[in-house]
Amino acid sequence: MATGEVINKPLSLPSYPEMILKAIEALNEENGSNKSSISKHIESTYGGLPQGHKALLNVHLAKMRDSGELVFWKNNYTKRDPNAPPRRGRGRPPKPKDPLAPATILSPPRPRGRPPKDPNGPPRPPKFKASTGSGRPRGRPRKMARPAGSFGGAPPSTVRAGGGSGRPRGRPPKMKAPLTEISA
């Protein structure tokens, strides 16, 4: 930065957190002050504000809320009560850590992931496949080829599937009504 450049923020303005805290104290509203009333108070009290005043105010209010300087409740900002208990985050609280004796030596934590193979170690024996005992291969059985004379030859009722009931598989064929001659 060159020495002749002019900074946008005049030197007479205090920092934004100071202006915000003074505005909240001056407004002294029961349920806290909302963002627009804080902004209007700062604009009326301090004259030459930078052009991005609204954006700067939003950023600083969010920082102060996250750090715990301000409490944000029902769209209003208030100062934190010094006698209030510390704010607890969402979720399950962490377990309390037991204090260790001063003579206790902590071992370094184990590294994550799979340990590297030992290059000098004995080679592993090859794994053998455990048979399932049925003698059949895994998966769906292969489609069997049809016999050569089955396309035009025997009707489906003579082909037995399973052999038990004597009835073919699937939906029975539609029966056609016999044709009768009408004499005129």
PDB file of N, CA and C in Angstrom, residues 102-153:
ATOM      1  N   PRO A 102       0.782 -37.325  37.154  1.00  0.00           N
ATOM      2  CA  PRO A 102       1.896 -36.680  36.450  1.00  0.00           C
ATOM      3  C   PRO A 102       2.978 -37.673  35.999  1.00  0.00           C
ATOM      4  N   ALA A 103       3.082 -38.855  36.620  1.00  0.00           N
ATOM      5  CA  ALA A 103       4.130 -39.803  36.258  1.00  0.00           C
ATOM      6  C   ALA A 103       3.703 -40.714  35.109  1.00  0.00           C
ATOM      7  N   THR A 104       2.477 -40.579  34.635  1.00  0.00           N
ATOM      8  CA  THR A 104       1.978 -41.453  33.579  1.00  0.00           C
ATOM      9  C   THR A 104       2.612 -41.076  32.246  1.00  0.00           C
ATOM     10  N   ILE A 105       3.077 -42.097  31.520  1.00  0.00           N
ATOM     11  CA  ILE A 105       3.666 -41.872  30.204  1.00  0.00           C
ATOM     12  C   ILE A 105       2.632 -42.305  29.166  1.00  0.00           C
ATOM     13  N   LEU A 106       2.291 -41.398  28.290  1.00  0.00           N
ATOM     14  CA  LEU A 106       1.316 -41.692  27.253  1.00  0.00           C
ATOM     15  C   LEU A 106       2.022 -42.263  26.032  1.00  0.00           C
ATOM     16  N   SER A 107       1.489 -43.375  25.518  1.00  0.00           N
ATOM     17  CA  SER A 107       2.036 -43.926  24.293  1.00  0.00           C
ATOM     18  C   SER A 107       1.468 -43.148  23.119  1.00  0.00           C
ATOM     19  N   PRO A 108       2.216 -43.041  22.026  1.00  0.00           N
ATOM     20  CA  PRO A 108       1.687 -42.287  20.893  1.00  0.00           C
ATOM     21  C   PRO A 108       0.482 -43.015  20.312  1.00  0.00           C
ATOM     22  N   PRO A 109      -0.481 -42.285  19.776  1.00  0.00           N
ATOM     23  CA  PRO A 109      -1.673 -42.941  19.235  1.00  0.00           C
ATOM     24  C   PRO A 109      -1.319 -43.788  18.020  1.00  0.00           C
ATOM     25  N   ARG A 110      -2.110 -44.857  17.816  1.00  0.00           N
ATOM     26  CA  ARG A 110      -1.855 -45.747  16.688  1.00  0.00           C
ATOM     27  C   ARG A 110      -2.140 -45.009  15.390  1.00  0.00           C
ATOM     28  N   PRO A 111      -1.333 -45.252  14.369  1.00  0.00           N
ATOM     29  CA  PRO A 111      -1.620 -44.601  13.092  1.00  0.00           C
ATOM     30  C   PRO A 111      -2.871 -45.191  12.459  1.00  0.00           C
ATOM     31  N   ARG A 112      -3.541 -44.387  11.667  1.00  0.00           N
ATOM     32  CA  ARG A 112      -4.779 -44.836  11.034  1.00  0.00           C
ATOM     33  C   ARG A 112      -4.475 -45.664   9.809  1.00  0.00           C
ATOM     34  N   GLY A 113      -5.378 -46.534   9.456  1.00  0.00           N
ATOM     35  CA  GLY A 113      -5.267 -47.312   8.232  1.00  0.00           C
ATOM     36  C   GLY A 113      -4.609 -48.664   8.460  1.00  0.00           C
ATOM     37  N   ARG A 114      -4.402 -49.365   7.376  1.00  0.00           N
ATOM     38  CA  ARG A 114      -3.830 -50.694   7.424  1.00  0.00           C
ATOM     39  C   ARG A 114      -2.322 -50.597   7.610  1.00  0.00           C
ATOM     40  N   PRO A 115      -1.741 -51.424   8.470  1.00  0.00           N
ATOM     41  CA  PRO A 115      -0.287 -51.350   8.651  1.00  0.00           C
ATOM     42  C   PRO A 115       0.435 -51.842   7.401  1.00  0.00           C
ATOM     43  N   PRO A 116       1.623 -51.310   7.116  1.00  0.00           N
ATOM     44  CA  PRO A 116       2.345 -51.733   5.910  1.00  0.00           C
ATOM     45  C   PRO A 116       2.832 -53.169   6.045  1.00  0.00           C
ATOM     46  N   LYS A 117       2.987 -53.841   4.875  1.00  0.00           N
ATOM     47  CA  LYS A 117       3.468 -55.218   4.876  1.00  0.00           C
ATOM     48  C   LYS A 117       4.952 -55.232   5.215  1.00  0.00           C
ATOM     49  N   ASP A 118       5.357 -56.299   5.898  1.00  0.00           N
ATOM     50  CA  ASP A 118       6.765 -56.469   6.245  1.00  0.00           C
ATOM     51  C   ASP A 118       7.470 -57.095   5.038  1.00  0.00           C
ATOM     52  N   PRO A 119       8.453 -56.394   4.410  1.00  0.00           N
ATOM     53  CA  PRO A 119       9.096 -56.970   3.225  1.00  0.00           C
ATOM     54  C   PRO A 119       9.962 -58.181   3.565  1.00  0.00           C
ATOM     55  N   ASN A 120      10.431 -58.279   4.807  1.00  0.00           N
ATOM     56  CA  ASN A 120      11.299 -59.393   5.197  1.00  0.00           C
ATOM     57  C   ASN A 120      10.515 -60.557   5.793  1.00  0.00           C
ATOM     58  N   GLY A 121       9.227 -60.404   5.962  1.00  0.00           N
ATOM     59  CA  GLY A 121       8.412 -61.438   6.597  1.00  0.00           C
ATOM     60  C   GLY A 121       8.172 -62.620   5.675  1.00  0.00           C
ATOM     61  N   PRO A 122       7.694 -63.739   6.243  1.00  0.00           N
ATOM     62  CA  PRO A 122       7.428 -64.930   5.411  1.00  0.00           C
ATOM     63  C   PRO A 122       6.237 -64.675   4.492  1.00  0.00           C
ATOM     64  N   PRO A 123       6.252 -65.275   3.294  1.00  0.00           N
ATOM     65  CA  PRO A 123       5.105 -65.084   2.387  1.00  0.00           C
ATOM     66  C   PRO A 123       3.883 -65.818   2.923  1.00  0.00           C
ATOM     67  N   ARG A 124       2.742 -65.290   2.638  1.00  0.00           N
ATOM     68  CA  ARG A 124       1.498 -65.900   3.109  1.00  0.00           C
ATOM     69  C   ARG A 124       1.151 -67.102   2.246  1.00  0.00           C
ATOM     70  N   PRO A 125       0.587 -68.141   2.857  1.00  0.00           N
ATOM     71  CA  PRO A 125       0.152 -69.282   2.041  1.00  0.00           C
ATOM     72  C   PRO A 125      -1.061 -68.877   1.205  1.00  0.00           C
ATOM     73  N   PRO A 126      -1.215 -69.451   0.003  1.00  0.00           N
ATOM     74  CA  PRO A 126      -2.363 -69.068  -0.834  1.00  0.00           C
ATOM     75  C   PRO A 126      -3.667 -69.547  -0.198  1.00  0.00           C
ATOM     76  N   LYS A 127      -4.696 -68.746  -0.376  1.00  0.00           N
ATOM     77  CA  LYS A 127      -6.006 -69.094   0.192  1.00  0.00           C
ATOM     78  C   LYS A 127      -6.668 -70.144  -0.684  1.00  0.00           C
ATOM     79  N   PHE A 128      -7.331 -71.123  -0.070  1.00  0.00           N
ATOM     80  CA  PHE A 128      -8.049 -72.130  -0.833  1.00  0.00           C
ATOM     81  C   PHE A 128      -9.535 -71.826  -0.742  1.00  0.00           C
ATOM     82  N   LYS A 129     -10.269 -72.249  -1.780  1.00  0.00           N
ATOM     83  CA  LYS A 129     -11.703 -71.992  -1.804  1.00  0.00           C
ATOM     84  C   LYS A 129     -12.407 -73.008  -0.912  1.00  0.00           C
ATOM     85  N   ALA A 130     -13.277 -72.518  -0.076  1.00  0.00           N
ATOM     86  CA  ALA A 130     -14.063 -73.407   0.768  1.00  0.00           C
ATOM     87  C   ALA A 130     -15.248 -73.892  -0.056  1.00  0.00           C
ATOM     88  N   SER A 131     -15.369 -75.214  -0.207  1.00  0.00           N
ATOM     89  CA  SER A 131     -16.470 -75.738  -1.005  1.00  0.00           C
ATOM     90  C   SER A 131     -17.764 -75.670  -0.202  1.00  0.00           C
ATOM     91  N   THR A 132     -18.849 -75.429  -0.916  1.00  0.00           N
ATOM     92  CA  THR A 132     -20.142 -75.321  -0.246  1.00  0.00           C
ATOM     93  C   THR A 132     -20.731 -76.693   0.026  1.00  0.00           C
ATOM     94  N   GLY A 133     -20.218 -77.729  -0.641  1.00  0.00           N
ATOM     95  CA  GLY A 133     -20.671 -79.073  -0.365  1.00  0.00           C
ATOM     96  C   GLY A 133     -21.745 -79.562  -1.292  1.00  0.00           C
ATOM     97  N   SER A 134     -22.385 -78.699  -2.100  1.00  0.00           N
ATOM     98  CA  SER A 134     -23.478 -79.154  -2.950  1.00  0.00           C
ATOM     99  C   SER A 134     -22.979 -79.691  -4.288  1.00  0.00           C
ATOM    100  N   GLY A 135     -21.783 -79.291  -4.711  1.00  0.00           N
ATOM    101  CA  GLY A 135     -21.256 -79.749  -5.973  1.00  0.00           C
ATOM    102  C   GLY A 135     -21.774 -78.968  -7.161  1.00  0.00           C
ATOM    103  N   ARG A 136     -22.715 -78.080  -6.975  1.00  0.00           N
ATOM    104  CA  ARG A 136     -23.252 -77.273  -8.063  1.00  0.00           C
ATOM    105  C   ARG A 136     -22.477 -75.969  -8.154  1.00  0.00           C
ATOM    106  N   PRO A 137     -22.360 -75.414  -9.354  1.00  0.00           N
ATOM    107  CA  PRO A 137     -21.728 -74.094  -9.463  1.00  0.00           C
ATOM    108  C   PRO A 137     -22.686 -73.013  -8.943  1.00  0.00           C
ATOM    109  N   ARG A 138     -22.128 -71.863  -8.597  1.00  0.00           N
ATOM    110  CA  ARG A 138     -22.937 -70.756  -8.094  1.00  0.00           C
ATOM    111  C   ARG A 138     -23.732 -70.113  -9.199  1.00  0.00           C
ATOM    112  N   GLY A 139     -24.830 -69.463  -8.862  1.00  0.00           N
ATOM    113  CA  GLY A 139     -25.606 -68.661  -9.798  1.00  0.00           C
ATOM    114  C   GLY A 139     -26.712 -69.420 -10.491  1.00  0.00           C
ATOM    115  N   ARG A 140     -27.295 -68.782 -11.481  1.00  0.00           N
ATOM    116  CA  ARG A 140     -28.432 -69.339 -12.217  1.00  0.00           C
ATOM    117  C   ARG A 140     -27.936 -70.432 -13.165  1.00  0.00           C
ATOM    118  N   PRO A 141     -28.666 -71.544 -13.258  1.00  0.00           N
ATOM    119  CA  PRO A 141     -28.223 -72.595 -14.172  1.00  0.00           C
ATOM    120  C   PRO A 141     -28.362 -72.162 -15.626  1.00  0.00           C
ATOM    121  N   ARG A 142     -27.534 -72.751 -16.471  1.00  0.00           N
ATOM    122  CA  ARG A 142     -27.560 -72.404 -17.892  1.00  0.00           C
ATOM    123  C   ARG A 142     -28.830 -72.919 -18.547  1.00  0.00           C
ATOM    124  N   LYS A 143     -29.256 -72.222 -19.615  1.00  0.00           N
ATOM    125  CA  LYS A 143     -30.459 -72.594 -20.337  1.00  0.00           C
ATOM    126  C   LYS A 143     -30.170 -73.858 -21.146  1.00  0.00           C
ATOM    127  N   MET A 144     -31.052 -74.825 -21.048  1.00  0.00           N
ATOM    128  CA  MET A 144     -30.848 -76.086 -21.778  1.00  0.00           C
ATOM    129  C   MET A 144     -31.354 -75.910 -23.210  1.00  0.00           C
ATOM    130  N   ALA A 145     -30.660 -76.542 -24.167  1.00  0.00           N
ATOM    131  CA  ALA A 145     -31.061 -76.466 -25.569  1.00  0.00           C
ATOM    132  C   ALA A 145     -32.299 -77.331 -25.782  1.00  0.00           C
ATOM    133  N   ARG A 146     -33.205 -76.904 -26.662  1.00  0.00           N
ATOM    134  CA  ARG A 146     -34.429 -77.664 -26.947  1.00  0.00           C
ATOM    135  C   ARG A 146     -34.102 -78.831 -27.881  1.00  0.00           C
ATOM    136  N   PRO A 147     -34.831 -79.896 -27.743  1.00  0.00           N
ATOM    137  CA  PRO A 147     -34.632 -80.989 -28.702  1.00  0.00           C
ATOM    138  C   PRO A 147     -35.049 -80.560 -30.113  1.00  0.00           C
ATOM    139  N   ALA A 148     -34.541 -81.205 -31.146  1.00  0.00           N
ATOM    140  CA  ALA A 148     -34.742 -80.780 -32.532  1.00  0.00           C
ATOM    141  C   ALA A 148     -36.183 -80.905 -32.979  1.00  0.00           C
ATOM    142  N   GLY A 149     -36.926 -81.906 -32.586  1.00  0.00           N
ATOM    143  CA  GLY A 149     -38.269 -82.129 -33.115  1.00  0.00           C
ATOM    144  C   GLY A 149     -39.371 -81.513 -32.290  1.00  0.00           C
ATOM    145  N   SER A 150     -39.128 -80.608 -31.397  1.00  0.00           N
ATOM    146  CA  SER A 150     -40.167 -80.139 -30.499  1.00  0.00           C
ATOM    147  C   SER A 150     -40.956 -78.959 -31.038  1.00  0.00           C
ATOM    148  N   PHE A 151     -40.514 -78.307 -32.117  1.00  0.00           N
ATOM    149  CA  PHE A 151     -41.217 -77.100 -32.554  1.00  0.00           C
ATOM    150  C   PHE A 151     -42.561 -77.394 -33.174  1.00  0.00           C
ATOM    151  N   GLY A 152     -42.671 -78.354 -34.083  1.00  0.00           N
ATOM    152  CA  GLY A 152     -43.949 -78.576 -34.735  1.00  0.00           C
ATOM    153  C   GLY A 152     -44.575 -79.887 -34.330  1.00  0.00           C
ATOM    154  N   GLY A 153     -43.919 -80.696 -33.575  1.00  0.00           N
ATOM    155  CA  GLY A 153     -44.352 -82.059 -33.301  1.00  0.00           C
ATOM    156  C   GLY A 153     -45.412 -82.164 -32.238  1.00  0.00           C
TER     157      GLY A 153
END
